[in-house]
Structure formats: C-alpha cells, structure tokens
C-alpha positions as semicolon CSV with decimal commas, in nm:
position;residue;x (nm);y (nm);z (nm)
1;M;14,717;11,278;8,558
2;V;14,742;11,533;8,835
3;L;14,427;11,724;8,918
4;K;14,439;12,065;9,077
5;I;14,242;12,068;9,400
6;V;13,942;12,268;9,500
7;F;13,932;12,310;9,876
8;L;13,605;12,169;9,999
9;L;13,462;12,174;10,346
10;F;13,198;11,909;10,392
11;S;12,964;11,985;10,674
12;I;12,660;11,837;10,835
13;H;12,364;12,052;10,732
14;H;12,072;12,171;10,933
15;S;11,755;11,970;10,887
16;Y;11,546;12,169;10,642
17;Q;11,180;12,082;10,645
18;L;10,825;12,206;10,642
19;N;10,597;12,090;10,917
20;N;10,487;11,802;10,690
21;G;10,787;11,586;10,788
22;L;10,844;11,475;10,427
23;G;11,148;11,463;10,203
24;R;11,400;11,329;10,451
25;T;11,573;11,188;10,143
26;P;11,525;11,309;9,784
27;Q;11,193;11,204;9,634
28;M;11,181;10,911;9,391
29;G;10,905;10,844;9,144
30;W;10,771;10,906;8,794
31;N;10,633;11,216;8,621
32;S;10,434;11,231;8,299
33;W;10,565;11,552;8,141
34;N;10,902;11,474;7,982
35;H;10,762;11,199;7,762
36;F;10,385;11,248;7,740
37;A;10,341;11,624;7,792
38;C;9,962;11,687;7,773
39;N;9,878;11,344;7,635
40;I;9,771;11,189;7,964
41;N;9,463;11,000;8,082
42;E;9,363;10,769;8,364
43;K;9,441;10,450;8,169
44;L;9,799;10,568;8,106
45;I;9,848;10,653;8,473
46;Q;9,708;10,319;8,585
47;Q;9,924;10,125;8,340
48;T;10,230;10,321;8,448
49;A;10,165;10,234;8,812
50;D;10,125;9,867;8,719
51;I;10,460;9,864;8,540
52;I;10,639;10,055;8,816
53;V;10,543;9,766;9,042
54;S;10,595;9,474;8,802
55;S;10,928;9,599;8,665
56;G;11,089;9,631;9,007
57;L;11,100;10,009;9,002
58;A;10,880;10,030;9,312
59;A;11,103;9,783;9,494
60;A;11,402;10,000;9,396
61;G;11,244;10,299;9,577
62;Y;11,031;10,478;9,316
63;E;10,709;10,556;9,501
64;Y;10,542;10,867;9,354
65;V;10,326;10,853;9,041
66;N;10,289;11,218;8,941
67;M;10,056;11,364;8,679
68;D;10,187;11,687;8,534
69;D;9,997;11,960;8,347
70;C;9,669;11,910;8,157
71;W;9,468;11,695;8,397
72;Q;9,249;11,992;8,503
73;I;8,997;12,167;8,281
74;S;8,781;12,414;8,478
75;R;8,640;12,522;8,814
76;D;8,288;12,458;8,940
77;A;8,046;12,721;9,069
78;Q;8,209;12,711;9,413
79;G;8,557;12,757;9,264
80;F;8,682;12,400;9,314
81;I;8,913;12,254;9,051
82;Q;8,766;11,999;8,808
83;A;8,947;11,723;8,620
84;D;8,901;11,670;8,245
85;P;8,608;11,423;8,236
86;K;8,710;11,279;7,899
87;A;9,064;11,195;8,009
88;F;8,965;11,098;8,362
89;P;8,610;10,964;8,345
90;S;8,634;10,785;8,680
91;G;8,754;11,103;8,853
92;I;9,070;11,180;9,043
93;P;8,965;11,014;9,375
94;A;8,920;10,679;9,200
95;L;9,260;10,717;9,031
96;V;9,424;10,803;9,362
97;D;9,266;10,493;9,517
98;Y;9,404;10,281;9,234
99;I;9,757;10,416;9,284
100;H;9,734;10,366;9,658
101;S;9,614;10,008;9,605
102;K;9,952;9,944;9,442
103;K;10,127;10,071;9,757
104;L;10,239;10,379;9,562
105;K;10,178;10,750;9,619
106;F;9,994;10,994;9,394
107;G;10,099;11,340;9,278
108;L;9,928;11,628;9,099
109;Y;10,039;11,948;8,929
110;S;9,925;12,308;8,955
111;D;10,065;12,656;8,907
112;A;10,131;12,968;9,117
113;G;9,962;13,173;8,846
114;F;9,621;13,234;8,695
115;K;9,681;12,956;8,441
116;T;9,911;12,658;8,415
117;C;10,188;12,661;8,156
118;D;9,953;12,487;7,913
119;G;9,668;12,728;7,982
120;R;9,461;12,523;8,229
121;P;9,325;12,682;8,550
122;G;9,603;12,779;8,791
123;S;9,591;12,808;9,170
124;L;9,667;13,178;9,220
125;G;9,387;13,308;9,440
126;Y;9,252;12,956;9,491
127;E;9,531;12,813;9,704
128;K;9,316;12,719;10,003
129;K;9,038;12,565;9,791
130;D;9,288;12,364;9,588
131;A;9,485;12,242;9,889
132;T;9,161;12,140;10,058
133;R;9,051;11,953;9,746
134;Y;9,389;11,777;9,711
135;A;9,373;11,666;10,074
136;A;9,015;11,541;10,030
137;W;9,133;11,337;9,731
138;N;9,424;11,194;9,942
139;V;9,688;11,341;9,710
140;D;10,046;11,290;9,833
141;Y;10,251;11,529;9,618
142;L;10,211;11,868;9,450
143;K;10,434;12,001;9,174
144;Y;10,377;12,377;9,163
145;D;10,477;12,564;8,846
146;N;10,536;12,936;8,776
147;C;10,348;13,044;8,461
148;Y;10,098;13,330;8,414
149;D;10,166;13,502;8,746
150;D;10,038;13,839;8,864
151;G;10,378;14,009;8,864
152;T;10,462;13,933;9,225
153;K;10,781;13,748;9,308
154;P;10,788;13,372;9,372
155;E;10,895;13,453;9,730
156;V;10,546;13,599;9,777
157;R;10,334;13,347;9,585
158;Y;10,490;13,014;9,687
159;P;10,450;13,045;10,066
160;V;10,075;13,097;10,018
161;M;10,038;12,743;9,885
162;R;10,274;12,613;10,154
163;D;10,042;12,757;10,420
164;A;9,736;12,617;10,247
165;L;9,889;12,270;10,229
166;N;9,995;12,286;10,592
167;A;9,641;12,382;10,689
168;S;9,487;12,096;10,490
169;E;9,563;11,842;10,763
170;R;9,731;11,610;10,512
171;S;10,105;11,575;10,456
172;I;10,160;11,664;10,091
173;F;10,510;11,682;9,942
174;Y;10,558;12,035;9,806
175;S;10,773;12,047;9,492
176;M;10,840;12,406;9,384
177;C;10,889;12,441;9,009
178;E;10,977;12,808;8,962
179;W;11,272;12,736;8,730
180;G;11,539;12,886;8,955
181;V;11,386;13,233;8,939
182;D;11,522;13,450;9,222
183;K;11,747;13,157;9,326
184;P;11,504;12,965;9,549
185;A;11,786;12,764;9,704
186;L;11,865;13,081;9,900
187;W;11,514;13,128;10,042
188;A;11,296;12,818;9,995
189;A;11,422;12,593;10,275
190;D;11,122;12,679;10,490
191;V;10,879;12,690;10,196
192;G;10,912;12,368;9,991
193;N;11,042;12,014;10,013
194;S;11,231;12,070;9,688
195;W;11,288;12,363;9,455
196;R;11,394;12,383;9,095
197;T;11,735;12,543;9,054
198;T;11,721;12,553;8,674
199;G;11,509;12,596;8,366
200;D;11,352;12,294;8,196
201;I;11,582;12,010;8,102
202;Q;11,598;11,891;7,740
203;D;11,681;11,536;7,636
204;N;12,036;11,608;7,523
205;W;12,387;11,609;7,665
206;K;12,445;11,983;7,677
207;S;12,114;12,062;7,846
208;M;12,167;11,793;8,106
209;L;12,516;11,920;8,191
210;A;12,403;12,283;8,197
211;N;12,135;12,202;8,454
212;I;12,360;12,003;8,685
213;D;12,631;12,271;8,663
214;I;12,386;12,535;8,784
215;N;12,254;12,300;9,051
216;N;12,609;12,247;9,179
217;E;12,636;12,615;9,270
218;F;12,383;12,564;9,551
219;A;12,518;12,240;9,696
220;D;12,540;12,374;10,050
221;K;12,171;12,473;10,052
222;A;12,024;12,121;10,028
223;G;11,959;11,876;10,307
224;P;11,698;11,648;10,464
225;G;11,355;11,800;10,409
226;G;11,460;12,036;10,127
227;W;11,642;11,946;9,805
228;N;11,788;12,123;9,503
229;D;11,607;12,008;9,188
230;P;11,780;12,032;8,846
231;D;11,461;11,891;8,684
232;M;11,332;11,544;8,609
233;L;11,527;11,256;8,457
234;E;11,542;11,208;8,081
235;V;11,685;10,854;8,108
236;G;11,521;10,633;7,846
237;N;11,368;10,905;7,628
238;G;11,612;10,850;7,342
239;G;11,794;11,181;7,305
240;M;12,117;11,056;7,463
241;T;12,315;10,734;7,446
242;D;12,295;10,470;7,716
243;V;12,640;10,578;7,834
244;E;12,522;10,939;7,861
245;Y;12,214;10,829;8,053
246;V;12,437;10,648;8,305
247;T;12,628;10,974;8,344
248;H;12,300;11,168;8,379
249;F;12,171;10,932;8,648
250;S;12,505;10,928;8,833
251;L;12,522;11,308;8,848
252;W;12,165;11,331;8,978
253;A;12,236;11,058;9,234
254;I;12,553;11,209;9,383
255;S;12,390;11,555;9,380
256;K;12,104;11,430;9,600
257;S;11,865;11,542;9,327
258;P;11,510;11,410;9,304
259;L;11,501;11,089;9,099
260;L;11,181;11,133;8,898
261;I;11,165;10,905;8,594
262;G;11,047;11,088;8,282
263;C;11,023;10,813;8,020
264;D;10,753;10,573;7,902
265;V;10,817;10,286;8,143
266;S;10,613;10,051;7,924
267;R;10,885;10,076;7,660
268;M;11,198;10,080;7,872
269;S;11,500;9,898;7,732
270;A;11,693;9,659;7,952
271;A;11,972;9,919;7,967
272;T;11,731;10,189;8,087
273;L;11,585;9,966;8,358
274;S;11,933;9,864;8,470
275;T;12,040;10,227;8,495
276;L;11,733;10,330;8,692
277;T;11,752;10,042;8,940
278;N;12,120;10,012;9,035
279;P;12,084;9,972;9,413
280;E;12,431;10,100;9,504
281;V;12,391;10,422;9,303
282;I;12,042;10,478;9,444
283;A;12,182;10,426;9,794
284;I;12,417;10,721;9,739
285;N;12,121;10,941;9,651
286;Q;11,915;10,818;9,945
287;D;12,192;10,825;10,206
288;P;12,040;10,963;10,528
289;L;12,322;11,209;10,590
290;G;12,176;11,411;10,304
291;V;12,486;11,609;10,201
292;Q;12,483;11,701;9,834
293;G;12,794;11,597;9,644
294;R;12,975;11,863;9,445
295;K;13,271;11,928;9,218
296;V;13,597;11,908;9,411
297;A;13,876;11,883;9,148
298;F;13,932;11,953;8,780
299;A;14,179;11,896;8,497
300;S;14,194;11,999;8,133
301;S;14,214;11,735;7,863
302;K;14,557;11,649;7,729
303;L;14,419;11,523;7,398
304;P;14,535;11,723;7,094
305;H;14,196;11,765;6,925
306;S;13,981;11,829;7,230
307;V;13,697;12,082;7,216
308;T;13,669;12,289;7,533
309;D;13,355;12,480;7,631
310;I;13,396;12,844;7,734
311;I;13,206;12,982;8,032
312;V;13,211;13,269;8,278
313;S;13,305;13,194;8,636
314;N;13,400;13,363;8,960
315;C;13,739;13,521;8,894
316;S;13,866;13,479;9,250
317;S;13,817;13,104;9,246
318;L;13,961;13,027;8,904
319;A;14,324;13,001;8,999
320;A;14,243;12,752;9,273
321;K;14,028;12,547;9,040
322;N;14,232;12,522;8,723
323;G;14,535;12,750;8,730
324;V;14,582;13,117;8,650
325;E;14,637;13,058;8,280
326;S;14,286;12,923;8,232
327;F;14,142;13,277;8,240
328;E;14,417;13,467;8,059
329;W;14,358;13,579;7,699
330;T;14,529;13,772;7,423
331;Y;14,375;13,942;7,120
332;I;14,580;13,931;6,799
333;R;14,446;14,214;6,592
334;Q;14,633;14,108;6,275
335;D;14,425;13,792;6,229
336;G;14,134;13,870;6,463
337;S;14,196;13,574;6,691
338;I;14,138;13,560;7,065
339;R;14,378;13,303;7,208
340;S;14,407;13,132;7,544
341;L;14,741;13,189;7,714
342;L;14,703;12,840;7,864
343;N;14,743;12,653;7,537
344;G;14,732;12,899;7,247
345;K;14,400;12,768;7,113
346;C;14,141;12,999;6,956
347;L;13,802;13,121;7,076
348;S;13,557;12,982;6,819
349;I;13,190;12,966;6,726
350;E;13,125;12,593;6,733
351;N;13,066;12,432;6,392
352;C;13,057;12,776;6,224
353;S;12,695;12,811;6,335
354;T;12,522;13,138;6,242
355;T;12,215;13,081;6,461
356;D;12,149;13,276;6,777
357;V;12,282;13,107;7,093
358;A;12,560;12,938;6,892
359;N;12,797;12,772;7,139
360;I;13,145;12,917;7,204
361;V;13,437;12,675;7,235
362;L;13,817;12,665;7,237
363;I;13,983;12,462;6,961
364;E;14,301;12,455;6,756
365;C;14,344;12,774;6,551
366;Q;14,250;12,728;6,184
367;I;14,232;13,083;6,052
368;N;14,277;13,097;5,672
369;D;14,303;12,718;5,657
370;P;14,133;12,616;5,328
371;Q;14,065;12,268;5,469
372;A;13,892;12,397;5,781
373;Q;13,518;12,440;5,817
374;C;13,441;12,800;5,702
375;Q;13,820;12,845;5,668
376;G;13,851;12,952;6,030
377;K;13,630;13,259;5,993
378;N;13,445;13,144;6,306
379;Q;13,766;13,225;6,499
380;Q;13,795;13,588;6,392
381;W;13,665;13,865;6,615
382;T;13,660;14,242;6,636
383;V;13,731;14,374;6,986
384;D;13,610;14,727;7,061
385;T;13,732;14,827;7,406
386;T;13,548;15,159;7,387
387;Q;13,209;15,002;7,317
388;Q;13,312;14,698;7,525
389;T;13,197;14,457;7,253
390;I;13,344;14,140;7,103
391;T;13,189;14,083;6,759
392;S;13,226;13,788;6,523
393;Q;13,377;13,881;6,186
394;M;13,196;13,581;6,039
395;D;12,836;13,689;6,102
396;G;12,844;14,013;6,307
397;K;12,703;13,855;6,621
398;C;12,819;13,945;6,970
399;L;12,984;13,739;7,240
400;D;12,704;13,695;7,493
401;V;12,655;13,558;7,846
402;F;12,369;13,313;7,798
403;N;12,045;13,433;7,959
404;F;12,249;13,693;8,155
405;V;12,338;13,439;8,428
406;G;12,551;13,198;8,221
407;P;12,769;13,015;8,281
408;N;12,758;12,927;7,912
409;I;12,877;13,173;7,648
410;D;12,722;13,206;7,304
411;A;12,712;13,422;6,993
412;Y;12,389;13,624;6,973
413;T;12,245;13,909;6,772
414;C;12,398;14,229;6,912
415;N;12,155;14,419;7,134
416;K;12,376;14,655;7,343
417;Q;12,274;14,486;7,671
418;D;12,538;14,449;7,937
419;N;12,555;14,069;7,909
420;Q;12,727;14,145;7,576
421;A;12,970;14,397;7,727
422;W;13,325;14,283;7,809
423;I;13,605;14,450;7,999
424;W;13,962;14,364;7,901
425;N;14,197;14,393;8,197
426;A;14,551;14,455;8,076
427;A;14,691;14,406;8,425
428;D;14,600;14,037;8,449
429;D;14,491;13,947;8,091
430;T;14,137;13,865;8,202
431;V;13,818;13,931;8,006
432;R;13,531;14,010;8,242
433;S;13,158;14,031;8,187
434;K;13,032;14,382;8,259
435;H;12,701;14,229;8,367
436;N;12,826;14,015;8,655
437;G;13,201;14,073;8,679
438;Q;13,280;13,709;8,611
439;C;13,577;13,601;8,402
440;L;13,584;13,433;8,063
441;T;13,746;13,095;8,119
442;L;13,784;12,736;8,003
443;R;13,559;12,466;8,143
444;P;13,788;12,172;8,227
445;E;13,685;11,846;8,062
446;L;13,778;11,617;8,352
447;E;13,603;11,650;8,687
448;V;13,591;11,485;9,028
449;W;13,266;11,511;9,224
450;A;13,242;11,393;9,584
451;G;13,023;11,396;9,893
452;P;13,031;11,234;10,239
453;L;12,805;10,947;10,341
454;S;12,655;10,851;10,675
455;D;12,899;10,561;10,727
456;G;13,203;10,791;10,698
457;S;13,288;10,693;10,341
458;Q;13,288;10,920;10,037
459;A;13,084;10,892;9,719
460;V;13,306;10,993;9,427
461;L;13,220;11,052;9,061
462;L;13,491;11,074;8,793
463;L;13,344;11,253;8,491
464;N;13,492;11,291;8,143
465;R;13,274;11,564;7,994
466;G;13,496;11,598;7,689
467;D;13,358;11,527;7,343
468;V;13,638;11,305;7,212
469;G;13,870;11,029;7,327
470;T;13,933;10,854;7,656
471;E;14,144;10,963;7,954
472;P;14,217;10,849;8,309
473;I;14,112;11,063;8,604
474;T;14,271;11,072;8,950
475;V;14,098;11,138;9,280
476;K;14,336;11,229;9,560
477;W;14,249;11,166;9,923
478;S;14,319;11,533;9,989
479;D;14,036;11,614;9,742
480;I;13,785;11,435;9,964
481;G;13,913;11,515;10,313
482;F;14,083;11,180;10,381
483;P;14,432;11,144;10,539
484;V;14,678;11,116;10,251
485;D;14,876;10,837;10,421
486;H;14,575;10,619;10,504
487;P;14,468;10,325;10,287
488;A;14,111;10,306;10,162
489;I;13,895;10,052;9,983
490;V;13,770;10,169;9,643
491;R;13,446;10,019;9,514
492;D;13,306;10,061;9,162
493;L;12,932;10,121;9,207
494;W;12,828;10,052;8,848
495;A;13,033;9,733;8,826
496;R;12,921;9,657;9,185
497;K;13,260;9,523;9,291
498;D;13,562;9,629;9,497
499;I;13,859;9,741;9,289
500;G;14,118;9,721;9,566
501;T;14,288;9,910;9,847
502;F;14,482;10,227;9,766
503;T;14,675;10,487;9,963
504;G;14,673;10,860;9,889
505;N;14,490;10,848;9,556
506;Y;14,319;10,634;9,297
507;T;14,366;10,669;8,921
508;S;14,097;10,521;8,701
509;P;14,143;10,330;8,380
510;N;14,068;10,539;8,071
511;I;13,716;10,682;8,095
512;D;13,542;10,737;7,763
513;H;13,414;11,084;7,667
514;H;13,068;11,158;7,813
515;A;13,116;10,870;8,059
516;V;13,171;10,834;8,433
517;M;13,316;10,603;8,691
518;M;13,123;10,612;9,020
519;L;13,302;10,504;9,336
520;K;13,254;10,456;9,706
521;I;13,580;10,510;9,894
522;T;13,604;10,386;10,252
523;L;13,900;10,422;10,485
524;T;14,027;10,092;10,624
525;K;13,996;10,026;10,996
C-alpha cells in the first residue's frame, strides 16, 4: 500500500520550563479519578502505593501517586485548606510521609475556581495559602482544575498559582487541567509543566482517539519542562479491549503525553500490567530529546465494507494529506444523498441513531434498500444553500461541527448557530464550515505517526483506526526524514525484537482494526 506523504519538519525544541526544574520528561504515575472518582481515602492511597512498588510499576518509572478531587472538605478560621477527617484520619502529612517512605512522590488536586468540580473548596483567592500549605506538607505535584471560576480567562487565573508555587520554596510539579480552553499549548509553556489539550477522556475507543487527535494539533508546542496532556490513561478500566489499550498506550507514548495510570492497580490483569510496563515503549515516551511524535502519513482503507469517520480539517492541507478527492462532494437532489467524489460512498448518520451528537460516517449507499438498517433513510439529506443548512430527512437534525471546534461531525438538533452552517463551493466541490472555514473531509483509516529520538533513530507507530478487517501499512523513509537509499534496522517494540534491515520503506504484516505496530527505525552505520 502506498501512503501519501505529509511533509514534516522535525526540530529540536526550546527547553520549556518553570523555575522548578521539573518535567524534563513527561510525568509518570497514578491518579485516582478515572476509576475511583470521589471514593478515595488514606487506606486506598496507601494500598495503591504498596502495589505500585510490589508490581514493578515503580521500577518501570511510575513515581507520582496523585489524589484527585474530594480529599478536601473545608477551610479553617485562618483560611487554610482542611482534609476530610473521615477519609483521611491520619491527615495529609502522614499520608505524604507514607508515600515518600516507598520512594514515591505525592500529588494533590485543587481548582482555579471557588469550588472544585465536585463542589469542594477551590483555590481561587487562596492560591498563596494553599501553595504554602502544600509545601509544608511536602507535596510534590498539583493537578489544577478549571471549575466554578469567576469569569476571568485561564490565562489570568493559572499564572497566579504558578507564582504561589514558585514562592513556596518547594519544587511542585504544576499540572494544568483547564480542558484545552483557550488552547493552553499556545500560552502555557511558561506557566505549567503540563497542560490539558482536551476535554475529559472516557473509557472508550472513540473518546480516546478524539483526544489524541486534538493533542496532535499542538505537537510542536511540547518539549522538556512542558508537555501536552490529552488526559490520563484508561488502560485497565474495562471499556476497551486489551488490543485497544495497547493502541491507547502506544499513542500516548509516542506523543510524549503524561503516563498517568487511571485504573485500580490492585485488580490489574496480566495484560494490563504488561501493557503499562513495556520498557521499550516507555523509553520512547521518556526519551530525553523530548520531541512529540505526530501524524506524518495517511491512507484510506481499501476494504469494501469499511466505515470512514467524517471530520472537518484545514482545507489547504487536505490535498497534501490524502488527495484532492477526499474533500470533494456532490449532492444528488433526486435521492437526497451526499456522495464523496473519492469513492461514491454516502454521508450517513451512523447506525441510524436519532440521538443528539450522532456520529457521521461514510459508508456504501443503501438508499431505499429494504435490507438496510432504516432502509437508508440515514443517508438522505436536504441541502438549503440559502439558509446554509444540511438537514437529515430521517429525523430533521442538522449536520453539526461537534462543540464548534470539531474535528468530529455529528447530527444535532437544529439551533441556527454557525457550527451548523455550511457553504457549498461549486468551484472546487468543497463543503466548508461557516464557523471555522474548514472543509468536510474523510478521516483516513490508516496512519503513520513518527518522531525523532535522541540517538538519531525514529519512533514510528502504524495505526489501523478502521473498524473492520486487517490491512498492511507502509512507512517510507521519506515520511520520517531518512535518506531513501539508506538501509535501516526496524525493531518491533511490542514484540521486543528486530524484524530486519530494509531500504527505502517498511511494509507491515496485516494490522488488525483498532491495533498498532510500534517500531524503532535506526539507520545502519
């Protein structure tokens, strides 16, 4: 299979850091929220620390034990934060000492608002008192959320806590959790050690991919001292298959994302522990060069019954990424279909769903097919170029750019907002969002991700994000900045063995849907 190339310039980034000197590589550890939410107490945290050590997770590099929301309950008469005495009867200092006795580090959670997301006391207006208290307790890490604010932008509120932490005379890792609001990757390099680029992850395939896709857009903004954060790991929580969790972990690793375990480590399966502790994959994440890997090449599935997600993307880059035809469309008024000029398939509401935020995909046309689900009515649309709307004939909902920023497209109750307005361009057959000017396009199922390493080699991830079948994927040396006539050793990082020496390109065996092959490619001497 030939993959069309995305030109990629890998560069050595500036060293982003606060004056705390932390985060030279992405943080590794555990966080309570994804599995336990508010159901935390000191016994749970102690037991988790014990298992992190005894299971080999600590030896693999996981060092932070982080309590999320719900540990705090009130403030005292002087305004200092107080822990819940029922959940933490020994107090936070004693718990910190316990974690430190295990040669691990301890993290807490607060919020840049009046209350935390679960309604506990926040730090807005108390930044100095809280930072002073954290330092007195010997806390090593602060996750700082974004609920119940005073209406000011994160750019205003988050530096206040940075300054308070810096003045506390203790180095505390500062993890900004403002959900990607105002695109912190563009402004947070001198504020935090990491910053969320996305909303909260959910323990399912689509949520995981959506977060890493958004995170990929800011690949050039990460580096030693400051990392893009697509949210904590869901590996082991049960909402995905073991194969999907390997894919999840691989994407986070090559993206230099924080590796923060979010499962109950006391109930890890052997497969979960194996995924979380692969030393060669972790080494990619922790490589001291600190250049985030990114998507470098794409190809559409050749399988006849593939289901392709529809997104909006930068129109000027589409031809380079996947060919001009991938963003060309035609509307056939006679049957109401919107068809891709790339392959003739139909724009469809997935699984005939009538709920808001129903996913939009491209599949074989089935209009008026009595054997098809809902007889193909989910593929019939009314296009009104005057009102600039695209409305489903099945349920009257409008084609919608998800959450205004996308990239995903859904069907949503019509509301006349401009993320539901579409401009048909007869000159080039594109359909553009009025909200952001981006083009309606296919998301290719087959992807190559890559990033340079400190020893001159390249980390490469071959991803089959399709929902059916198996297909091979090719990485070309020109995709990753290697001379096309030079041989290179290809190593499979999950199998932990060399595959062989290849010149110009490497084509994988068939990769199953939702699976990856992760490689290290090194030029021969």
